[in-house]
Coordinates of C-alpha atoms in Angstrom, one line a residue:
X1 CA 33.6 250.1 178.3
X2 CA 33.1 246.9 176.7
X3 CA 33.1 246.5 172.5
X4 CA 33.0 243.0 170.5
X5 CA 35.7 244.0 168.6
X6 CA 39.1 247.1 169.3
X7 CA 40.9 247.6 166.6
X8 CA 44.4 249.5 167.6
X9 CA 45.6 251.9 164.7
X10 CA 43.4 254.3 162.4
X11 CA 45.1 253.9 159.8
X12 CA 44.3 251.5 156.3
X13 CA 44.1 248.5 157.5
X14 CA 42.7 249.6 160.6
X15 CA 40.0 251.9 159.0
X16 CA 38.8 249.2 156.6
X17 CA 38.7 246.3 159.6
X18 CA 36.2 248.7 162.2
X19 CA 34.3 249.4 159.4
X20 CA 33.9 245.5 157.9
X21 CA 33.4 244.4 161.7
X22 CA 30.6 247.4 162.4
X23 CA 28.9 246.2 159.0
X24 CA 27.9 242.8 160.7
X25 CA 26.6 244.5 163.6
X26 CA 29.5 244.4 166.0
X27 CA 30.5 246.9 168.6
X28 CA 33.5 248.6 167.6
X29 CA 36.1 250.8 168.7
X30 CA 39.2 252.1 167.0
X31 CA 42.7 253.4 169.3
X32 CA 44.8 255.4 167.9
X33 CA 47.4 257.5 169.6
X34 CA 47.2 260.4 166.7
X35 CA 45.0 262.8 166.7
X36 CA 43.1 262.1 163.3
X37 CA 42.6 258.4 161.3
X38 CA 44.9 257.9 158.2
X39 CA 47.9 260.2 158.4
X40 CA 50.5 257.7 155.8
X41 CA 47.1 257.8 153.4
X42 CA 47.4 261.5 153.4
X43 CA 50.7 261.5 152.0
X44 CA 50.8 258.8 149.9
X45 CA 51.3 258.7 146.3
X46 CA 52.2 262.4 146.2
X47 CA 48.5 263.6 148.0
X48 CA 46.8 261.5 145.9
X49 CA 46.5 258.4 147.4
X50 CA 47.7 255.2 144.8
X51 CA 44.6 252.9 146.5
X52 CA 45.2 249.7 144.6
X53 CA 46.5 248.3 141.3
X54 CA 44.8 246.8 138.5
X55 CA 47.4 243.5 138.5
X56 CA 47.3 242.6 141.8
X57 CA 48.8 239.1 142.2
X58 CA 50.3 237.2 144.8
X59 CA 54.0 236.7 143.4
X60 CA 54.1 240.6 143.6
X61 CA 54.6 239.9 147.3
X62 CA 57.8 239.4 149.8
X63 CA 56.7 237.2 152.4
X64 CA 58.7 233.9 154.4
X65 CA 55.8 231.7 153.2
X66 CA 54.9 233.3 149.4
X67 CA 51.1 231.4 149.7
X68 CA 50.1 232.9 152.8
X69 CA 48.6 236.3 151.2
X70 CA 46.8 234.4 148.5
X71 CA 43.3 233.5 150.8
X72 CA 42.9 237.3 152.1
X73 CA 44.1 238.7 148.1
X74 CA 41.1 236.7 146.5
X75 CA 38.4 237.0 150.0
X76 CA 39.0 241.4 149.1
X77 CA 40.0 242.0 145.7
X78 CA 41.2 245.3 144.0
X79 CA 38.2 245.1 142.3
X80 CA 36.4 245.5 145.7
X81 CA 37.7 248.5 146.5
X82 CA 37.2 250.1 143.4
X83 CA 33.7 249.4 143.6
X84 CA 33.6 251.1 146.8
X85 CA 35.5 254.2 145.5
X86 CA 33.3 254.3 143.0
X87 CA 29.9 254.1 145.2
X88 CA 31.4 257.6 147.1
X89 CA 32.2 259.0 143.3
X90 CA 35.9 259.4 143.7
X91 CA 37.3 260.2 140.8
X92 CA 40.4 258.2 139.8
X93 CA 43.1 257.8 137.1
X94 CA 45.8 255.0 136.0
X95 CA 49.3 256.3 135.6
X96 CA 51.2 253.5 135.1
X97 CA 51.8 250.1 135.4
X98 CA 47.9 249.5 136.7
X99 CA 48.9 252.2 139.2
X100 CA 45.0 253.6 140.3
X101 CA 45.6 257.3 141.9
X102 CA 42.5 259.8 143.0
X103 CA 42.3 262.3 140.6
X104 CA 42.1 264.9 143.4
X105 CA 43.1 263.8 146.8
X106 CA 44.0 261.5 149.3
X107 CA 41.5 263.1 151.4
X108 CA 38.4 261.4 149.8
X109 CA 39.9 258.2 150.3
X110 CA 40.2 258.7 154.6
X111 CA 36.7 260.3 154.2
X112 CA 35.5 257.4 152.1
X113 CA 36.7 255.1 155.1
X114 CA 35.8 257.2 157.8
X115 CA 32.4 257.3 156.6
X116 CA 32.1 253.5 156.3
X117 CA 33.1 253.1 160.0
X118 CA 30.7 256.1 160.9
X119 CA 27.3 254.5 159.0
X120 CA 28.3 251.0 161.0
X121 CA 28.3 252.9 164.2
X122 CA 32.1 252.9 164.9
X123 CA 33.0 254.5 167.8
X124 CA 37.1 256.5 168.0
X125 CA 39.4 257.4 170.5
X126 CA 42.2 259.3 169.4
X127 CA 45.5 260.6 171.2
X128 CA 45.1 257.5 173.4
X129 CA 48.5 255.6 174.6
X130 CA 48.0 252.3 175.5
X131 CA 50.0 251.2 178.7
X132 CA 48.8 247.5 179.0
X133 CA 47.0 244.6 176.7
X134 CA 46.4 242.0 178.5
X135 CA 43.7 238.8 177.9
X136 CA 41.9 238.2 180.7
X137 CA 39.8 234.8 180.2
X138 CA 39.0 232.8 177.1
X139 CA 36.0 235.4 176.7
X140 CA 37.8 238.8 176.5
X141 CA 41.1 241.3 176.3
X142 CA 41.3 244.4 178.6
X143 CA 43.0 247.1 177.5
X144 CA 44.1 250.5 179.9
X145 CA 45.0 253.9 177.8
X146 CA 45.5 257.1 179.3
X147 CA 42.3 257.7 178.2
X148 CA 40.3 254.8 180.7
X149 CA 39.9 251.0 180.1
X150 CA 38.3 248.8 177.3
X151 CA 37.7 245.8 177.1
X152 CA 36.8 243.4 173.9
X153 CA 36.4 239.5 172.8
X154 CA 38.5 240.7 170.3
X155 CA 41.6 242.8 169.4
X156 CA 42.7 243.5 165.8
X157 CA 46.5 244.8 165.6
X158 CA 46.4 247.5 163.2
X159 CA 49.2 249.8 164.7
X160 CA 51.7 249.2 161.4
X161 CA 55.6 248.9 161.0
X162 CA 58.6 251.1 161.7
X163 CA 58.5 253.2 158.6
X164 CA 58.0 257.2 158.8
X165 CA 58.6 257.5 162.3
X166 CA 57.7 261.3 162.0
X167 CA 54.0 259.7 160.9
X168 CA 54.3 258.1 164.5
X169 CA 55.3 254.7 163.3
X170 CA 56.1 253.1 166.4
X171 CA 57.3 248.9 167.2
X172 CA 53.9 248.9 168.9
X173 CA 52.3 245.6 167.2
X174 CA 56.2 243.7 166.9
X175 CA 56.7 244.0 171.2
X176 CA 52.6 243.0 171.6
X177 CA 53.6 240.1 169.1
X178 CA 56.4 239.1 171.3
X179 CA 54.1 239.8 174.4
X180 CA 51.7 237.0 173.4
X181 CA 54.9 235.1 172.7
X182 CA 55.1 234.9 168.7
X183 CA 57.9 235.0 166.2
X184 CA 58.4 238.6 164.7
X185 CA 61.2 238.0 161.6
X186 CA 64.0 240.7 161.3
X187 CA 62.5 243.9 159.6
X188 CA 64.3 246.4 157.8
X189 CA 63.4 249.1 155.2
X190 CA 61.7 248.5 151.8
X191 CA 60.6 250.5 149.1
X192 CA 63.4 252.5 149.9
X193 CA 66.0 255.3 148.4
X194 CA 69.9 253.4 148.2
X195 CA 72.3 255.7 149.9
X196 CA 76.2 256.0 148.2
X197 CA 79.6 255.6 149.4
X198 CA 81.9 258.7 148.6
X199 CA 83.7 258.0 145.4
X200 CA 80.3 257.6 143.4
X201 CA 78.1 260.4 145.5
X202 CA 80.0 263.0 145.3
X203 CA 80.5 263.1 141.9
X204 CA 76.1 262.0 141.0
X205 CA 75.2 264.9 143.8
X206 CA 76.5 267.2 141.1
X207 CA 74.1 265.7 138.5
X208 CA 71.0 265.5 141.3
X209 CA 67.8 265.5 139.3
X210 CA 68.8 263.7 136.5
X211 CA 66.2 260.8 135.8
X212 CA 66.5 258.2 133.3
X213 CA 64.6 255.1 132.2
X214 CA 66.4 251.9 133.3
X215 CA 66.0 248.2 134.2
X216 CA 67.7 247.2 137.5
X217 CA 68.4 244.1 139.1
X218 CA 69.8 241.9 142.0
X219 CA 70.2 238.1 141.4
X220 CA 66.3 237.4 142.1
X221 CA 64.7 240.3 140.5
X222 CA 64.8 243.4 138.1
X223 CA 62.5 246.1 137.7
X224 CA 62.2 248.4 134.6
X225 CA 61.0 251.8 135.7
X226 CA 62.3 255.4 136.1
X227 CA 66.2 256.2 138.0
X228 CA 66.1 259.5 139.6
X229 CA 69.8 260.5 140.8
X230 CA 69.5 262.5 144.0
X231 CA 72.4 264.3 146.1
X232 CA 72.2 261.1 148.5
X233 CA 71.8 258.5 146.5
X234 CA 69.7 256.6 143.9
X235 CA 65.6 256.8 144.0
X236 CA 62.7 256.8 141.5
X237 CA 60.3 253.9 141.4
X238 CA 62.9 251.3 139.6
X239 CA 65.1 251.8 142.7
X240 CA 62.7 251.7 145.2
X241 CA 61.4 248.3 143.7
X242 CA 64.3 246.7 144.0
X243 CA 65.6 248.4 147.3
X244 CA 63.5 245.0 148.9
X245 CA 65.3 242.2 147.2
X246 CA 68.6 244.1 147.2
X247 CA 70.9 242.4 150.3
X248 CA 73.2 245.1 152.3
X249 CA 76.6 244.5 150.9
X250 CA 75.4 243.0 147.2
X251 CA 75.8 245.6 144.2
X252 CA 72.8 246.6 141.5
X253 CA 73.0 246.1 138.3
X254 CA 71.2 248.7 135.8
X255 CA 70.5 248.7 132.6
X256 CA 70.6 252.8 131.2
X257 CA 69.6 251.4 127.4
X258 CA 66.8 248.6 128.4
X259 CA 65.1 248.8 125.4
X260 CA 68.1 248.4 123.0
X261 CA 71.2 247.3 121.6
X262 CA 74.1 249.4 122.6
X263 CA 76.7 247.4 121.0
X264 CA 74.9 247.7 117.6
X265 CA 74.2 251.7 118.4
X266 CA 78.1 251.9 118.8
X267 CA 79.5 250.1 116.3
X268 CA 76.7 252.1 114.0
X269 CA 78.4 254.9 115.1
X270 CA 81.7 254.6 114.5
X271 CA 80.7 253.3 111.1
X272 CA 78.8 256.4 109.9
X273 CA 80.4 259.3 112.2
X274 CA 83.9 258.1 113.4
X275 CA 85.3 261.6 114.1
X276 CA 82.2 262.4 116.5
X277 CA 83.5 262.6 119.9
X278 CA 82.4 259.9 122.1
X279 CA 80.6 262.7 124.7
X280 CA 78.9 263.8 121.7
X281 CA 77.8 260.4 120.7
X282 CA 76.6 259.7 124.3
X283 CA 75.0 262.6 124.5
X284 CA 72.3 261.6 121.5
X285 CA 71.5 258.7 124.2
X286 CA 71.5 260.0 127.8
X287 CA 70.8 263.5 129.8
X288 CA 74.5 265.5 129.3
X289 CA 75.2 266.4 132.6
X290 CA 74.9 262.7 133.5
X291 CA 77.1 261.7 130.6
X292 CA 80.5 264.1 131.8
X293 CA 80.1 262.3 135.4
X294 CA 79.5 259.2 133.9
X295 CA 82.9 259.1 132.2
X296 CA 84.3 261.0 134.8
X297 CA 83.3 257.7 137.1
X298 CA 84.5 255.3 134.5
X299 CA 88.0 257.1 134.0
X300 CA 87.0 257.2 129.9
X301 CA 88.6 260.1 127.6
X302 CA 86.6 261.9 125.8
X303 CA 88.2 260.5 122.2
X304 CA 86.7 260.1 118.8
X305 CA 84.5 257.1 118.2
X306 CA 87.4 255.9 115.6
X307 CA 90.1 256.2 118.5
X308 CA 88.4 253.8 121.2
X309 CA 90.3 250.4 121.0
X310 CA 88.7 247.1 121.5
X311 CA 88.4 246.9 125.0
X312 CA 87.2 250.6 125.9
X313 CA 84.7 249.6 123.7
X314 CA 83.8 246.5 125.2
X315 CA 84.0 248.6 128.7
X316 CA 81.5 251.1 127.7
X317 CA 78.9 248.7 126.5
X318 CA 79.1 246.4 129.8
X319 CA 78.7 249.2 131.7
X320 CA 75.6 251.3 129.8
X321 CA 73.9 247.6 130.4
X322 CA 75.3 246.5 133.1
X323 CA 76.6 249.5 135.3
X324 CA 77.4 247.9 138.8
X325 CA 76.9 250.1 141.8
X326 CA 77.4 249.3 145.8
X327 CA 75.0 251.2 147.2
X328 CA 76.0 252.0 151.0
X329 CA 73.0 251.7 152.3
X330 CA 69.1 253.0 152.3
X331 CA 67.7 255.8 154.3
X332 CA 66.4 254.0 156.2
X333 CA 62.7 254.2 158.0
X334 CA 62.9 258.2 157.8
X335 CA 62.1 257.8 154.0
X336 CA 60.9 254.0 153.1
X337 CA 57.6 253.4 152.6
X338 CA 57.3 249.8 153.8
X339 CA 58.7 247.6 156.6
X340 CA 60.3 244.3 155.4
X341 CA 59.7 241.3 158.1
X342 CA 57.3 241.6 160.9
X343 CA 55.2 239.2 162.2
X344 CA 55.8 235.9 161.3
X345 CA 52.3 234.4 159.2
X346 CA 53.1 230.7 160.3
X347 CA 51.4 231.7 163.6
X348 CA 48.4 233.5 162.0
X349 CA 45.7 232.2 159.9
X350 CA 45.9 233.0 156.4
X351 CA 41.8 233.0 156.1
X352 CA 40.9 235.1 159.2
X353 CA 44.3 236.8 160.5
X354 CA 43.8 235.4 164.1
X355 CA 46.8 234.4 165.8
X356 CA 46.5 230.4 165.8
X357 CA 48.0 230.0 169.7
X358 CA 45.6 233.1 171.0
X359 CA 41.8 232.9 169.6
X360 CA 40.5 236.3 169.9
X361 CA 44.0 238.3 168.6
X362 CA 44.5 239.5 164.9
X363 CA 47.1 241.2 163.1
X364 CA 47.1 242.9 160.0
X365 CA 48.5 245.2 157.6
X366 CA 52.5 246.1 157.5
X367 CA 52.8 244.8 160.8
X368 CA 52.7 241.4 159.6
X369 CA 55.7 239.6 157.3
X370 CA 54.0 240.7 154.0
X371 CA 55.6 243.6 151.7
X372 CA 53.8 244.4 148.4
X373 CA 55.9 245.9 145.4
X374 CA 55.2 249.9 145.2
X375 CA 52.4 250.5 143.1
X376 CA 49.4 250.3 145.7
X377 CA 49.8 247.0 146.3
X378 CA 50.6 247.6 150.4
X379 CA 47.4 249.3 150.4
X380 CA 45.5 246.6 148.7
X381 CA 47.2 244.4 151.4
X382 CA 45.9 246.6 153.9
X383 CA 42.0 246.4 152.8
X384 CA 42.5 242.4 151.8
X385 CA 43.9 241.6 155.3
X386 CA 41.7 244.6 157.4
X387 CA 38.6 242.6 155.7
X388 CA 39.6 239.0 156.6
X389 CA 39.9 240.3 160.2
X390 CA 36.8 242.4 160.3
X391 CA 34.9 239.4 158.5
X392 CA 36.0 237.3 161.8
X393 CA 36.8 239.4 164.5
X394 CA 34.2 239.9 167.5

């Protein structure tokens, strides 16, 4: 069979390419080796889908070359897709941060796309493995599945990164990269829980549940969101952020009183209740499991606030804001919800997504060297860079 345009992977990016490229009349057909379109969708932001983000900028993007997203941001805005969430009469909501979620489910976003490819005559193959890619001429690719051969003037990588294997993330698009002889840059995980060593989990594992407002940072960045201690480690969206800049062997800093003074709530304190005990005082700050283990961790007595010397006060306020943690790790691709690195955008255009050295051959989505913060900012990368693509392809 022979299409304009093949786009390999049903998922975003994928869905929102077919359905660009069938809009300007092309033939189109979309590989996937799952059996339904849009299984990460499904379980994103809790079942309900975070599609996009009302402050979408390009600084909120990790990326070798930090201008290469801008063209594809501003050709598909956010304000693009809400439009076209709005023509299918999705109902949606902002939680935080410009955070846009579907008031029901994730559902009537696939649907949404689904549809879109449908009505531009769009034509699927699912649970199809593909055993070769090769171009053939100047004019055309031919691909051979399990499921017969294709061939197209055009292929649009779709197939995403290495995060949620159990999704059926695969290195598909990084070893085609490689194939067609391109850079692909080191990935790891991102957007990602921080895994502990055993001194500080064991004793936080106890606490597990505990979530608290903080700001935490790495040299280049800090986020101020919510901490959520779990019995492997550190999550919640502030973690997560910052699970991207963090380097493996660097500590966090966080912040448990971002929006105050601690040194002035302290020495308040032991002003107007001296014979409070410091666990007490701690207490009127931060969840009361958490403080016991906190001390625990920071060998501190439990004394009266008129008892703590100089330094044990200067110890406890440097750590409240500036608590310095190791993390051992991340979990990893089993948990994070982005791949780091990819493939490299020097050899891609920044206006169309075609690889520069092979006319005819886009790639888009995670499987390219851009990682948006969490927020829906990956999947506005996903409909800004499946557009470009589907705009060109064919």
């Amino acid at each position: 069979m022979k299409y304009d345009v093949i786009v390999i992977g049903a998922g975003a990016a994928g869905l929102q390419c077919a359905a660009v490229a069938g809009a300007r009349n092309k033939s189109v057909l979309v590989i996937d080796h799952a059996k339904r379109p849009g299984k990460k969708i499904l379980i994103s932001g809790g079942g309900r889908c975070n599609f996009t983000n009302y402050y979408i900028e390009p600084d909120k993007y990790i990326c070798k070359n930090p201008h290469f997203c801008k063209s594809a941001l501003s050709q598909y805005t956010q304000w693009d897709f809400i439009a076209l969430v709005e023509k299918y009469k999705i109902a949606y909501h902002e939680k935080t941060l410009g955070q846009l979620f579907c008031d029901d489910s994730a559902k009537e976003i696939v649907a949404m796309l689904v549809s879109e490819c449908t009505n531009n005559k769009v034509q699927f193959q699912y649970e199809a493995n593909i055993t070769s890619l090769e171009k053939e001429s100047d004019a055309h690719f031919r691909i051979s599945t399990n499921k017969g051969e294709f061939t197209s003037a055009s292929v649009v990588v779709a197939s995403g990164g290495l995060s949620m294997p159990k999704l059926g993330a695969t290195p598909f698009a990084y070893k085609l990269a490689e194939q067609f002889g391109l850079e692909v840059l080191p990935t790891r995980a991102g957007l990602v829980p921080f895994t502990l060593n055993p001194e500080l989990k064991e004793p936080l594992a106890q606490i597990s549940g505990v979530s608290m407002s903080v700001s935490i940072s790495t040299p280049s960045n800090a986020f101020k969101e919510d901490m959520l201690i779990t019995h492997r480690g550190l999550s919640g969206p502030a973690v997560l952020q910052i699970s991207s800049y963090w380097e493996p062997g660097g500590d966090v800093l966080i912040d448990m009183f971002p929006n105050g003074d601690f040194q002035a709530e302290l020495d308040q304190a032991i002003e107007n209740q001296p014979n409070v005990q410091l666990k007490t005082f701690l207490s009127q700050h931060f969840a009361k499991r958490f403080v016991e283990t906190f001390l625990q961790i920071l060998s501190m007595e439990n004394l009266l606030l008129k008892q703590l010397i100089h330094k044990q006060r200067e110890y406890l306020v440097k750590n409240v804001h500036e608590w310095a943690v190791k993390p051992s790790g991340t979990e990893g691709y089993r948990t994070a919800e982005v791949t780091l690195g990819g493939v490299n955008t020097d050899q891609l255009s920044s206006k169309t997504m075609e690889v520069k050295s092979c006319p005819g051959l886009y790639f888009i989505g995670e499987s390219v060297d851009v990682t948006g913060w969490l927020g829906g900012y990956n999947f506005q990368w996903a409909w800004s860079s499946g557009y470009c693509a589907g705009m060109n392809a064919g």
